[in-house]
DNA sequence: TATGAATGAGAGTTCATTCAT
DNA sequence: CATGAATGAACTCTCATTCAT
């Protein structure tokens, strides 16, 4: 209904990011060619290069926009006392972040090999470790199982998103169940288990 | 001398699989070219095609060899009563399988996007679901959290492998800690939590 | 402050030529992109097209400005008697022209393949032949060696510029030595050797 | 007459070098695309990559074959006494080398900007300097003009090839004239002029 | 006097794959 | 049991150029 090329002006950069993430998540980073992205947008490949310096740059730019909430969460977490309440809050907020940026996290989950040699991947790993640092206690007496529980909580949340995608049931209910289990894991760890 | 090309006769097929898995795990499936594999083996690309029909075929053959233990485990599990002991045994044996074929599972973990459109990937996913089916009870009254706990157990074991790779501590100890947490999760699920 | 964009007004055309010649001489014509030129000037590529019709046009314009002295020299030379003194004067003045427009001549020296299919290149070659015509005598009895000596004189002057650039010694002294040899070559030619 | 694809087997590498040099000399290195080379040979671009690792590698391989005579000449020259006879012999033999590999030297002459950032170019420059070192005397009292005469001799020979290409007269006669002038220049230099 | 946005053509390069020998 | 030679399709990326604003 008239939303043709007119409305597109000025938002091309954004549209590239959207379509790219869509395809990256759908097919993987390596298997998605710039030709595909361009075709789906009905622009030329060269147009992509007007807005982004390289293919990797497209991906990076998507991350930059979407990982800001995580950085804020980490910063906030670092300033809080290491209480169980803090940890619960971290997980709760992280669960929301995950939900809001689901395609991006699905992409990461499924393209770890690719992420590994992208600068962006490296920095994301650092963020995860920072979150882990907040969840677990630095006490050297902390048993190994407690550490396992903590990363298990994180993994459960990440994995849950797209595993339960296929399962039946209300998405919101599923999300809450995942969060609940994650919180429980961290709670046990907090109590030294 | 003597360990040169002489000894190599006849085991080329095996050597291709070894090197291929090594590289696939290291760099990802898409980013590993047949040229690289051939070069590292000091044979020509064409030689690979004598032993395998396609690139995908190399990967598939590796899986065929290595997933047999899982199939046996599933078959065994299906015939057992759905007791907690059975589930514990499943997890314990699965932990060993994972350890024995670590590079392969690391590969799967990091190349999910690739796995998705390989026939092999599909069938592996089926195996995972079969395992899940044994771990969780089919009772429709089973709460969602119980289901989450089950796949969380599986995810924890998968993820643990290469997350704890970087962490300090004795590998065997780490493996046991992971298994312990996984069993606990399934136990809770078994009790309807 | 004050030497910023303010002072630049109106001399953009000149600045483009300067930067372009700089880069053309440094990297060659083909390997210098308009993007580079624009970036170094902190303007957009499109701005270049406001001032010049094509890339080649930029180069041509530089030549037009800088080859005028040569045209004047040729014109002057044609009107003079073909004495040895005239030839000496030609070489002396040409040596000065070369020194004043060193980057341009370095560019030509090193980009002959490019020059060949530029209209400008063709016309420059004509100029060289015109100079040669003045230096050598048209007498059909002139031995081949005399002709060789004449173009050798020209070549020596051209090549000297950037060969001796690396050598040690005072630049002005080197220039004089080159001129001296060139004059000697033409002198010998003039005397029929 | 039956010299179709049959005869071509096994000499593809050589044919690529031949055609490449032909085109490089004709149009310049940058302006010659691999597509052109491939088309003229009636093979695909990929075939070129079977025989050579990169475009630059094609050029390098041509040089490797053709500069061997120069290396031998330099080696020979270094072992000789620095007499005038030696220098004359150097020039004479160099003149023959130049004639035999005329297209290559024409290419170098006209693509100096390109040569400059090729490893091959660097090493060729070294060879020229080595030749110069033999021609000129290391005596610090040697006047600048003597040095100029020496490189002028070399330049004259290089330049002569393709300048006199257009001129009228017997090629062999022209070559001899050039050689004569070059020898004279070096002779004068040798006598301290 | 310039810019922002885009294009079409083409570059060099790599890939999985084939097949006669 | 393997190689040498080649292909076709695709890739990422760069270029000179255009044009409405």
PDB file of N, CA and C in Angstrom, chain C residues 46-134:
ATOM      1  N   UNK C  46      32.391  12.504  -4.908  1.00  0.00           N
ATOM      2  CA  UNK C  46      31.516  13.283  -5.792  1.00  0.00           C
ATOM      3  C   UNK C  46      32.055  14.684  -6.003  1.00  0.00           C
ATOM      4  N   UNK C  47      32.726  15.192  -4.990  1.00  0.00           N
ATOM      5  CA  UNK C  47      33.288  16.536  -5.117  1.00  0.00           C
ATOM      6  C   UNK C  47      34.313  16.594  -6.241  1.00  0.00           C
ATOM      7  N   UNK C  48      35.069  15.523  -6.397  1.00  0.00           N
ATOM      8  CA  UNK C  48      36.056  15.487  -7.471  1.00  0.00           C
ATOM      9  C   UNK C  48      35.364  15.649  -8.818  1.00  0.00           C
ATOM     10  N   UNK C  49      34.178  15.064  -8.892  1.00  0.00           N
ATOM     11  CA  UNK C  49      33.455  15.102 -10.160  1.00  0.00           C
ATOM     12  C   UNK C  49      32.821  16.463 -10.420  1.00  0.00           C
ATOM     13  N   UNK C  50      32.779  17.261  -9.373  1.00  0.00           N
ATOM     14  CA  UNK C  50      32.317  18.612  -9.631  1.00  0.00           C
ATOM     15  C   UNK C  50      33.405  19.369 -10.380  1.00  0.00           C
ATOM     16  N   UNK C  51      34.659  19.078 -10.030  1.00  0.00           N
ATOM     17  CA  UNK C  51      35.772  19.827 -10.612  1.00  0.00           C
ATOM     18  C   UNK C  51      36.347  19.202 -11.877  1.00  0.00           C
ATOM     19  N   UNK C  52      36.226  17.890 -11.978  1.00  0.00           N
ATOM     20  CA  UNK C  52      36.797  17.216 -13.150  1.00  0.00           C
ATOM     21  C   UNK C  52      35.809  16.191 -13.697  1.00  0.00           C
ATOM     22  N   UNK C  53      35.829  16.042 -15.012  1.00  0.00           N
ATOM     23  CA  UNK C  53      34.848  15.159 -15.607  1.00  0.00           C
ATOM     24  C   UNK C  53      35.144  13.678 -15.373  1.00  0.00           C
ATOM     25  N   UNK C  54      36.403  13.320 -15.408  1.00  0.00           N
ATOM     26  CA  UNK C  54      36.789  11.914 -15.191  1.00  0.00           C
ATOM     27  C   UNK C  54      38.119  11.850 -14.450  1.00  0.00           C
ATOM     28  N   UNK C  55      38.490  10.651 -14.117  1.00  0.00           N
ATOM     29  CA  UNK C  55      39.798  10.464 -13.477  1.00  0.00           C
ATOM     30  C   UNK C  55      40.905  10.895 -14.426  1.00  0.00           C
ATOM     31  N   UNK C  56      40.765  10.449 -15.653  1.00  0.00           N
ATOM     32  CA  UNK C  56      41.781  10.815 -16.637  1.00  0.00           C
ATOM     33  C   UNK C  56      41.887  12.321 -16.772  1.00  0.00           C
ATOM     34  N   UNK C  57      40.753  12.971 -16.619  1.00  0.00           N
ATOM     35  CA  UNK C  57      40.717  14.419 -16.762  1.00  0.00           C
ATOM     36  C   UNK C  57      41.592  15.099 -15.715  1.00  0.00           C
ATOM     37  N   UNK C  58      41.628  14.524 -14.536  1.00  0.00           N
ATOM     38  CA  UNK C  58      42.481  15.100 -13.491  1.00  0.00           C
ATOM     39  C   UNK C  58      43.930  15.069 -13.952  1.00  0.00           C
ATOM     40  N   UNK C  59      44.334  13.909 -14.433  1.00  0.00           N
ATOM     41  CA  UNK C  59      45.704  13.766 -14.899  1.00  0.00           C
ATOM     42  C   UNK C  59      45.993  14.725 -16.055  1.00  0.00           C
ATOM     43  N   UNK C  60      45.080  14.746 -17.000  1.00  0.00           N
ATOM     44  CA  UNK C  60      45.263  15.614 -18.157  1.00  0.00           C
ATOM     45  C   UNK C  60      45.446  17.057 -17.736  1.00  0.00           C
ATOM     46  N   UNK C  61      44.622  17.480 -16.798  1.00  0.00           N
ATOM     47  CA  UNK C  61      44.688  18.883 -16.390  1.00  0.00           C
ATOM     48  C   UNK C  61      46.046  19.207 -15.780  1.00  0.00           C
ATOM     49  N   UNK C  62      46.590  18.234 -15.060  1.00  0.00           N
ATOM     50  CA  UNK C  62      47.910  18.459 -14.477  1.00  0.00           C
ATOM     51  C   UNK C  62      48.940  18.645 -15.578  1.00  0.00           C
ATOM     52  N   UNK C  63      48.822  17.816 -16.602  1.00  0.00           N
ATOM     53  CA  UNK C  63      49.754  17.923 -17.708  1.00  0.00           C
ATOM     54  C   UNK C  63      49.616  19.254 -18.423  1.00  0.00           C
ATOM     55  N   UNK C  64      48.374  19.623 -18.646  1.00  0.00           N
ATOM     56  CA  UNK C  64      48.152  20.863 -19.380  1.00  0.00           C
ATOM     57  C   UNK C  64      48.879  22.022 -18.718  1.00  0.00           C
ATOM     58  N   UNK C  65      48.772  22.079 -17.420  1.00  0.00           N
ATOM     59  CA  UNK C  65      49.432  23.160 -16.706  1.00  0.00           C
ATOM     60  C   UNK C  65      50.946  23.060 -16.809  1.00  0.00           C
ATOM     61  N   UNK C  66      51.445  21.834 -16.748  1.00  0.00           N
ATOM     62  CA  UNK C  66      52.877  21.691 -16.559  1.00  0.00           C
ATOM     63  C   UNK C  66      53.666  21.515 -17.839  1.00  0.00           C
ATOM     64  N   UNK C  67      53.003  21.243 -18.924  1.00  0.00           N
ATOM     65  CA  UNK C  67      53.776  21.040 -20.142  1.00  0.00           C
ATOM     66  C   UNK C  67      53.846  22.297 -20.987  1.00  0.00           C
ATOM     67  N   UNK C  68      53.181  23.322 -20.524  1.00  0.00           N
ATOM     68  CA  UNK C  68      53.243  24.577 -21.275  1.00  0.00           C
ATOM     69  C   UNK C  68      54.694  25.037 -21.468  1.00  0.00           C
ATOM     70  N   UNK C  69      55.486  25.003 -20.390  1.00  0.00           N
ATOM     71  CA  UNK C  69      56.897  25.401 -20.572  1.00  0.00           C
ATOM     72  C   UNK C  69      57.589  24.603 -21.665  1.00  0.00           C
ATOM     73  N   UNK C  70      57.258  23.335 -21.774  1.00  0.00           N
ATOM     74  CA  UNK C  70      57.900  22.537 -22.811  1.00  0.00           C
ATOM     75  C   UNK C  70      57.473  23.015 -24.187  1.00  0.00           C
ATOM     76  N   UNK C  71      56.178  23.278 -24.326  1.00  0.00           N
ATOM     77  CA  UNK C  71      55.690  23.776 -25.612  1.00  0.00           C
ATOM     78  C   UNK C  71      56.396  25.063 -25.995  1.00  0.00           C
ATOM     79  N   UNK C  72      56.546  25.938 -25.018  1.00  0.00           N
ATOM     80  CA  UNK C  72      57.237  27.194 -25.286  1.00  0.00           C
ATOM     81  C   UNK C  72      58.675  26.943 -25.713  1.00  0.00           C
ATOM     82  N   UNK C  73      59.291  25.966 -25.021  1.00  0.00           N
ATOM     83  CA  UNK C  73      60.684  25.644 -25.360  1.00  0.00           C
ATOM     84  C   UNK C  73      60.783  25.134 -26.790  1.00  0.00           C
ATOM     85  N   UNK C  74      59.847  24.276 -27.163  1.00  0.00           N
ATOM     86  CA  UNK C  74      59.875  23.733 -28.522  1.00  0.00           C
ATOM     87  C   UNK C  74      59.677  24.843 -29.552  1.00  0.00           C
ATOM     88  N   UNK C  75      58.693  25.662 -29.272  1.00  0.00           N
ATOM     89  CA  UNK C  75      58.422  26.760 -30.206  1.00  0.00           C
ATOM     90  C   UNK C  75      59.649  27.649 -30.391  1.00  0.00           C
ATOM     91  N   UNK C  76      60.226  27.963 -29.251  1.00  0.00           N
ATOM     92  CA  UNK C  76      61.441  28.789 -29.292  1.00  0.00           C
ATOM     93  C   UNK C  76      62.538  28.087 -30.098  1.00  0.00           C
ATOM     94  N   UNK C  77      62.684  26.812 -29.810  1.00  0.00           N
ATOM     95  CA  UNK C  77      63.756  26.053 -30.462  1.00  0.00           C
ATOM     96  C   UNK C  77      63.582  25.984 -31.967  1.00  0.00           C
ATOM     97  N   UNK C  78      62.335  25.866 -32.384  1.00  0.00           N
ATOM     98  CA  UNK C  78      62.092  25.746 -33.825  1.00  0.00           C
ATOM     99  C   UNK C  78      62.508  26.985 -34.593  1.00  0.00           C
ATOM    100  N   UNK C  79      62.427  28.097 -33.924  1.00  0.00           N
ATOM    101  CA  UNK C  79      62.735  29.355 -34.599  1.00  0.00           C
ATOM    102  C   UNK C  79      64.227  29.670 -34.605  1.00  0.00           C
ATOM    103  N   UNK C  80      64.967  28.950 -33.798  1.00  0.00           N
ATOM    104  CA  UNK C  80      66.393  29.241 -33.698  1.00  0.00           C
ATOM    105  C   UNK C  80      67.161  28.532 -34.811  1.00  0.00           C
ATOM    106  N   UNK C  81      68.320  29.022 -35.135  1.00  0.00           N
ATOM    107  CA  UNK C  81      69.209  28.285 -36.054  1.00  0.00           C
ATOM    108  C   UNK C  81      69.687  27.007 -35.370  1.00  0.00           C
ATOM    109  N   UNK C  82      69.919  25.980 -36.158  1.00  0.00           N
ATOM    110  CA  UNK C  82      70.316  24.703 -35.567  1.00  0.00           C
ATOM    111  C   UNK C  82      71.800  24.663 -35.186  1.00  0.00           C
ATOM    112  N   UNK C  83      72.195  25.585 -34.381  1.00  0.00           N
ATOM    113  CA  UNK C  83      73.596  25.609 -33.961  1.00  0.00           C
ATOM    114  C   UNK C  83      73.765  24.775 -32.700  1.00  0.00           C
ATOM    115  N   UNK C  84      74.993  24.535 -32.374  1.00  0.00           N
ATOM    116  CA  UNK C  84      75.276  23.803 -31.150  1.00  0.00           C
ATOM    117  C   UNK C  84      74.825  24.594 -29.931  1.00  0.00           C
ATOM    118  N   UNK C  85      74.978  25.893 -30.036  1.00  0.00           N
ATOM    119  CA  UNK C  85      74.556  26.748 -28.923  1.00  0.00           C
ATOM    120  C   UNK C  85      73.061  26.598 -28.651  1.00  0.00           C
ATOM    121  N   UNK C  86      72.307  26.548 -29.709  1.00  0.00           N
ATOM    122  CA  UNK C  86      70.870  26.370 -29.544  1.00  0.00           C
ATOM    123  C   UNK C  86      70.583  25.073 -28.805  1.00  0.00           C
ATOM    124  N   UNK C  87      71.233  24.030 -29.238  1.00  0.00           N
ATOM    125  CA  UNK C  87      70.990  22.726 -28.615  1.00  0.00           C
ATOM    126  C   UNK C  87      71.380  22.752 -27.133  1.00  0.00           C
ATOM    127  N   UNK C  88      72.509  23.372 -26.861  1.00  0.00           N
ATOM    128  CA  UNK C  88      72.926  23.484 -25.473  1.00  0.00           C
ATOM    129  C   UNK C  88      71.857  24.201 -24.656  1.00  0.00           C
ATOM    130  N   UNK C  89      71.347  25.264 -25.238  1.00  0.00           N
ATOM    131  CA  UNK C  89      70.326  26.049 -24.520  1.00  0.00           C
ATOM    132  C   UNK C  89      69.077  25.202 -24.274  1.00  0.00           C
ATOM    133  N   UNK C  90      68.698  24.455 -25.300  1.00  0.00           N
ATOM    134  CA  UNK C  90      67.526  23.577 -25.164  1.00  0.00           C
ATOM    135  C   UNK C  90      67.707  22.653 -23.968  1.00  0.00           C
ATOM    136  N   UNK C  91      68.839  21.981 -23.933  1.00  0.00           N
ATOM    137  CA  UNK C  91      69.076  21.028 -22.851  1.00  0.00           C
ATOM    138  C   UNK C  91      69.094  21.723 -21.497  1.00  0.00           C
ATOM    139  N   UNK C  92      69.725  22.876 -21.460  1.00  0.00           N
ATOM    140  CA  UNK C  92      69.817  23.590 -20.187  1.00  0.00           C
ATOM    141  C   UNK C  92      68.431  23.976 -19.680  1.00  0.00           C
ATOM    142  N   UNK C  93      67.646  24.529 -20.568  1.00  0.00           N
ATOM    143  CA  UNK C  93      66.310  24.936 -20.140  1.00  0.00           C
ATOM    144  C   UNK C  93      65.456  23.714 -19.798  1.00  0.00           C
ATOM    145  N   UNK C  94      65.643  22.667 -20.566  1.00  0.00           N
ATOM    146  CA  UNK C  94      64.852  21.462 -20.296  1.00  0.00           C
ATOM    147  C   UNK C  94      65.212  20.894 -18.922  1.00  0.00           C
ATOM    148  N   UNK C  95      66.458  20.965 -18.586  1.00  0.00           N
ATOM    149  CA  UNK C  95      66.895  20.475 -17.281  1.00  0.00           C
ATOM    150  C   UNK C  95      66.183  21.221 -16.161  1.00  0.00           C
ATOM    151  N   UNK C  96      66.002  22.524 -16.370  1.00  0.00           N
ATOM    152  CA  UNK C  96      65.306  23.313 -15.342  1.00  0.00           C
ATOM    153  C   UNK C  96      63.829  22.930 -15.271  1.00  0.00           C
ATOM    154  N   UNK C  97      63.249  22.769 -16.432  1.00  0.00           N
ATOM    155  CA  UNK C  97      61.831  22.369 -16.468  1.00  0.00           C
ATOM    156  C   UNK C  97      61.638  21.056 -15.719  1.00  0.00           C
ATOM    157  N   UNK C  98      62.532  20.132 -16.011  1.00  0.00           N
ATOM    158  CA  UNK C  98      62.465  18.823 -15.364  1.00  0.00           C
ATOM    159  C   UNK C  98      62.543  18.951 -13.849  1.00  0.00           C
ATOM    160  N   UNK C  99      63.445  19.774 -13.398  1.00  0.00           N
ATOM    161  CA  UNK C  99      63.631  19.929 -11.960  1.00  0.00           C
ATOM    162  C   UNK C  99      62.407  20.553 -11.317  1.00  0.00           C
ATOM    163  N   UNK C 100      61.837  21.526 -12.006  1.00  0.00           N
ATOM    164  CA  UNK C 100      60.680  22.212 -11.426  1.00  0.00           C
ATOM    165  C   UNK C 100      59.450  21.315 -11.337  1.00  0.00           C
ATOM    166  N   UNK C 101      59.331  20.400 -12.304  1.00  0.00           N
ATOM    167  CA  UNK C 101      58.145  19.540 -12.307  1.00  0.00           C
ATOM    168  C   UNK C 101      58.546  18.093 -12.054  1.00  0.00           C
ATOM    169  N   UNK C 102      59.486  17.929 -11.150  1.00  0.00           N
ATOM    170  CA  UNK C 102      60.034  16.600 -10.898  1.00  0.00           C
ATOM    171  C   UNK C 102      58.981  15.516 -10.678  1.00  0.00           C
ATOM    172  N   UNK C 103      57.988  15.731  -9.795  1.00  0.00           N
ATOM    173  CA  UNK C 103      57.022  14.653  -9.542  1.00  0.00           C
ATOM    174  C   UNK C 103      56.300  14.232 -10.806  1.00  0.00           C
ATOM    175  N   UNK C 104      55.962  15.210 -11.635  1.00  0.00           N
ATOM    176  CA  UNK C 104      55.253  14.879 -12.860  1.00  0.00           C
ATOM    177  C   UNK C 104      56.108  13.999 -13.767  1.00  0.00           C
ATOM    178  N   UNK C 105      57.381  14.338 -13.863  1.00  0.00           N
ATOM    179  CA  UNK C 105      58.230  13.569 -14.762  1.00  0.00           C
ATOM    180  C   UNK C 105      58.567  12.199 -14.182  1.00  0.00           C
ATOM    181  N   UNK C 106      58.650  12.171 -12.878  1.00  0.00           N
ATOM    182  CA  UNK C 106      58.821  10.868 -12.243  1.00  0.00           C
ATOM    183  C   UNK C 106      57.600  10.002 -12.566  1.00  0.00           C
ATOM    184  N   UNK C 107      56.440  10.621 -12.467  1.00  0.00           N
ATOM    185  CA  UNK C 107      55.218   9.893 -12.788  1.00  0.00           C
ATOM    186  C   UNK C 107      55.271   9.337 -14.209  1.00  0.00           C
ATOM    187  N   UNK C 108      55.627  10.174 -15.155  1.00  0.00           N
ATOM    188  CA  UNK C 108      55.672   9.733 -16.544  1.00  0.00           C
ATOM    189  C   UNK C 108      56.661   8.609 -16.751  1.00  0.00           C
ATOM    190  N   UNK C 109      57.826   8.796 -16.163  1.00  0.00           N
ATOM    191  CA  UNK C 109      58.880   7.796 -16.261  1.00  0.00           C
ATOM    192  C   UNK C 109      58.388   6.419 -15.813  1.00  0.00           C
ATOM    193  N   UNK C 110      57.608   6.438 -14.757  1.00  0.00           N
ATOM    194  CA  UNK C 110      57.229   5.173 -14.124  1.00  0.00           C
ATOM    195  C   UNK C 110      55.869   4.637 -14.577  1.00  0.00           C
ATOM    196  N   UNK C 111      55.178   5.413 -15.393  1.00  0.00           N
ATOM    197  CA  UNK C 111      53.849   4.974 -15.820  1.00  0.00           C
ATOM    198  C   UNK C 111      53.687   5.037 -17.325  1.00  0.00           C
ATOM    199  N   UNK C 112      54.735   4.653 -18.004  1.00  0.00           N
ATOM    200  CA  UNK C 112      54.697   4.753 -19.460  1.00  0.00           C
ATOM    201  C   UNK C 112      53.591   3.898 -20.067  1.00  0.00           C
ATOM    202  N   UNK C 113      53.363   2.748 -19.477  1.00  0.00           N
ATOM    203  CA  UNK C 113      52.310   1.879 -20.011  1.00  0.00           C
ATOM    204  C   UNK C 113      50.960   2.578 -19.935  1.00  0.00           C
ATOM    205  N   UNK C 114      50.751   3.266 -18.839  1.00  0.00           N
ATOM    206  CA  UNK C 114      49.499   4.003 -18.692  1.00  0.00           C
ATOM    207  C   UNK C 114      49.433   5.161 -19.666  1.00  0.00           C
ATOM    208  N   UNK C 115      50.535   5.886 -19.740  1.00  0.00           N
ATOM    209  CA  UNK C 115      50.587   7.059 -20.610  1.00  0.00           C
ATOM    210  C   UNK C 115      50.234   6.683 -22.043  1.00  0.00           C
ATOM    211  N   UNK C 116      50.665   5.496 -22.430  1.00  0.00           N
ATOM    212  CA  UNK C 116      50.503   5.112 -23.822  1.00  0.00           C
ATOM    213  C   UNK C 116      49.066   5.215 -24.318  1.00  0.00           C
ATOM    214  N   UNK C 117      48.103   4.811 -23.490  1.00  0.00           N
ATOM    215  CA  UNK C 117      46.741   4.912 -24.022  1.00  0.00           C
ATOM    216  C   UNK C 117      45.940   6.072 -23.455  1.00  0.00           C
ATOM    217  N   UNK C 118      46.654   7.051 -22.958  1.00  0.00           N
ATOM    218  CA  UNK C 118      45.970   8.308 -22.634  1.00  0.00           C
ATOM    219  C   UNK C 118      46.268   9.295 -23.760  1.00  0.00           C
ATOM    220  N   UNK C 119      45.255  10.083 -24.103  1.00  0.00           N
ATOM    221  CA  UNK C 119      45.495  11.064 -25.180  1.00  0.00           C
ATOM    222  C   UNK C 119      46.692  11.927 -24.802  1.00  0.00           C
ATOM    223  N   UNK C 120      46.709  12.280 -23.521  1.00  0.00           N
ATOM    224  CA  UNK C 120      47.793  13.108 -23.026  1.00  0.00           C
ATOM    225  C   UNK C 120      49.149  12.472 -23.277  1.00  0.00           C
ATOM    226  N   UNK C 121      49.221  11.177 -23.086  1.00  0.00           N
ATOM    227  CA  UNK C 121      50.481  10.480 -23.267  1.00  0.00           C
ATOM    228  C   UNK C 121      50.949  10.615 -24.691  1.00  0.00           C
ATOM    229  N   UNK C 122      50.042  10.408 -25.599  1.00  0.00           N
ATOM    230  CA  UNK C 122      50.361  10.520 -27.013  1.00  0.00           C
ATOM    231  C   UNK C 122      50.976  11.894 -27.301  1.00  0.00           C
ATOM    232  N   UNK C 123      50.311  12.912 -26.809  1.00  0.00           N
ATOM    233  CA  UNK C 123      50.767  14.264 -27.126  1.00  0.00           C
ATOM    234  C   UNK C 123      52.108  14.556 -26.457  1.00  0.00           C
ATOM    235  N   UNK C 124      52.350  13.886 -25.321  1.00  0.00           N
ATOM    236  CA  UNK C 124      53.644  14.113 -24.694  1.00  0.00           C
ATOM    237  C   UNK C 124      54.760  13.486 -25.514  1.00  0.00           C
ATOM    238  N   UNK C 125      54.452  12.305 -26.019  1.00  0.00           N
ATOM    239  CA  UNK C 125      55.434  11.628 -26.869  1.00  0.00           C
ATOM    240  C   UNK C 125      55.783  12.517 -28.080  1.00  0.00           C
ATOM    241  N   UNK C 126      54.759  13.141 -28.623  1.00  0.00           N
ATOM    242  CA  UNK C 126      54.979  14.045 -29.754  1.00  0.00           C
ATOM    243  C   UNK C 126      55.952  15.159 -29.377  1.00  0.00           C
ATOM    244  N   UNK C 127      55.743  15.668 -28.184  1.00  0.00           N
ATOM    245  CA  UNK C 127      56.633  16.735 -27.729  1.00  0.00           C
ATOM    246  C   UNK C 127      58.090  16.263 -27.648  1.00  0.00           C
ATOM    247  N   UNK C 128      58.236  15.041 -27.140  1.00  0.00           N
ATOM    248  CA  UNK C 128      59.590  14.496 -27.036  1.00  0.00           C
ATOM    249  C   UNK C 128      60.220  14.371 -28.417  1.00  0.00           C
ATOM    250  N   UNK C 129      59.422  13.896 -29.355  1.00  0.00           N
ATOM    251  CA  UNK C 129      59.945  13.737 -30.708  1.00  0.00           C
ATOM    252  C   UNK C 129      60.287  15.095 -31.311  1.00  0.00           C
ATOM    253  N   UNK C 130      59.493  16.087 -30.953  1.00  0.00           N
ATOM    254  CA  UNK C 130      59.782  17.438 -31.452  1.00  0.00           C
ATOM    255  C   UNK C 130      61.116  17.917 -30.911  1.00  0.00           C
ATOM    256  N   UNK C 131      61.342  17.674 -29.640  1.00  0.00           N
ATOM    257  CA  UNK C 131      62.626  18.049 -29.050  1.00  0.00           C
ATOM    258  C   UNK C 131      63.773  17.319 -29.744  1.00  0.00           C
ATOM    259  N   UNK C 132      63.556  16.017 -29.946  1.00  0.00           N
ATOM    260  CA  UNK C 132      64.575  15.217 -30.622  1.00  0.00           C
ATOM    261  C   UNK C 132      64.897  15.804 -31.997  1.00  0.00           C
ATOM    262  N   UNK C 133      63.845  16.219 -32.681  1.00  0.00           N
ATOM    263  CA  UNK C 133      64.016  16.768 -34.029  1.00  0.00           C
ATOM    264  C   UNK C 133      64.917  17.988 -34.018  1.00  0.00           C
ATOM    265  N   UNK C 134      64.801  18.754 -32.948  1.00  0.00           N
ATOM    266  CA  UNK C 134      65.647  19.935 -32.870  1.00  0.00           C
ATOM    267  C   UNK C 134      67.086  19.551 -32.563  1.00  0.00           C
TER     268      UNK C 134
END
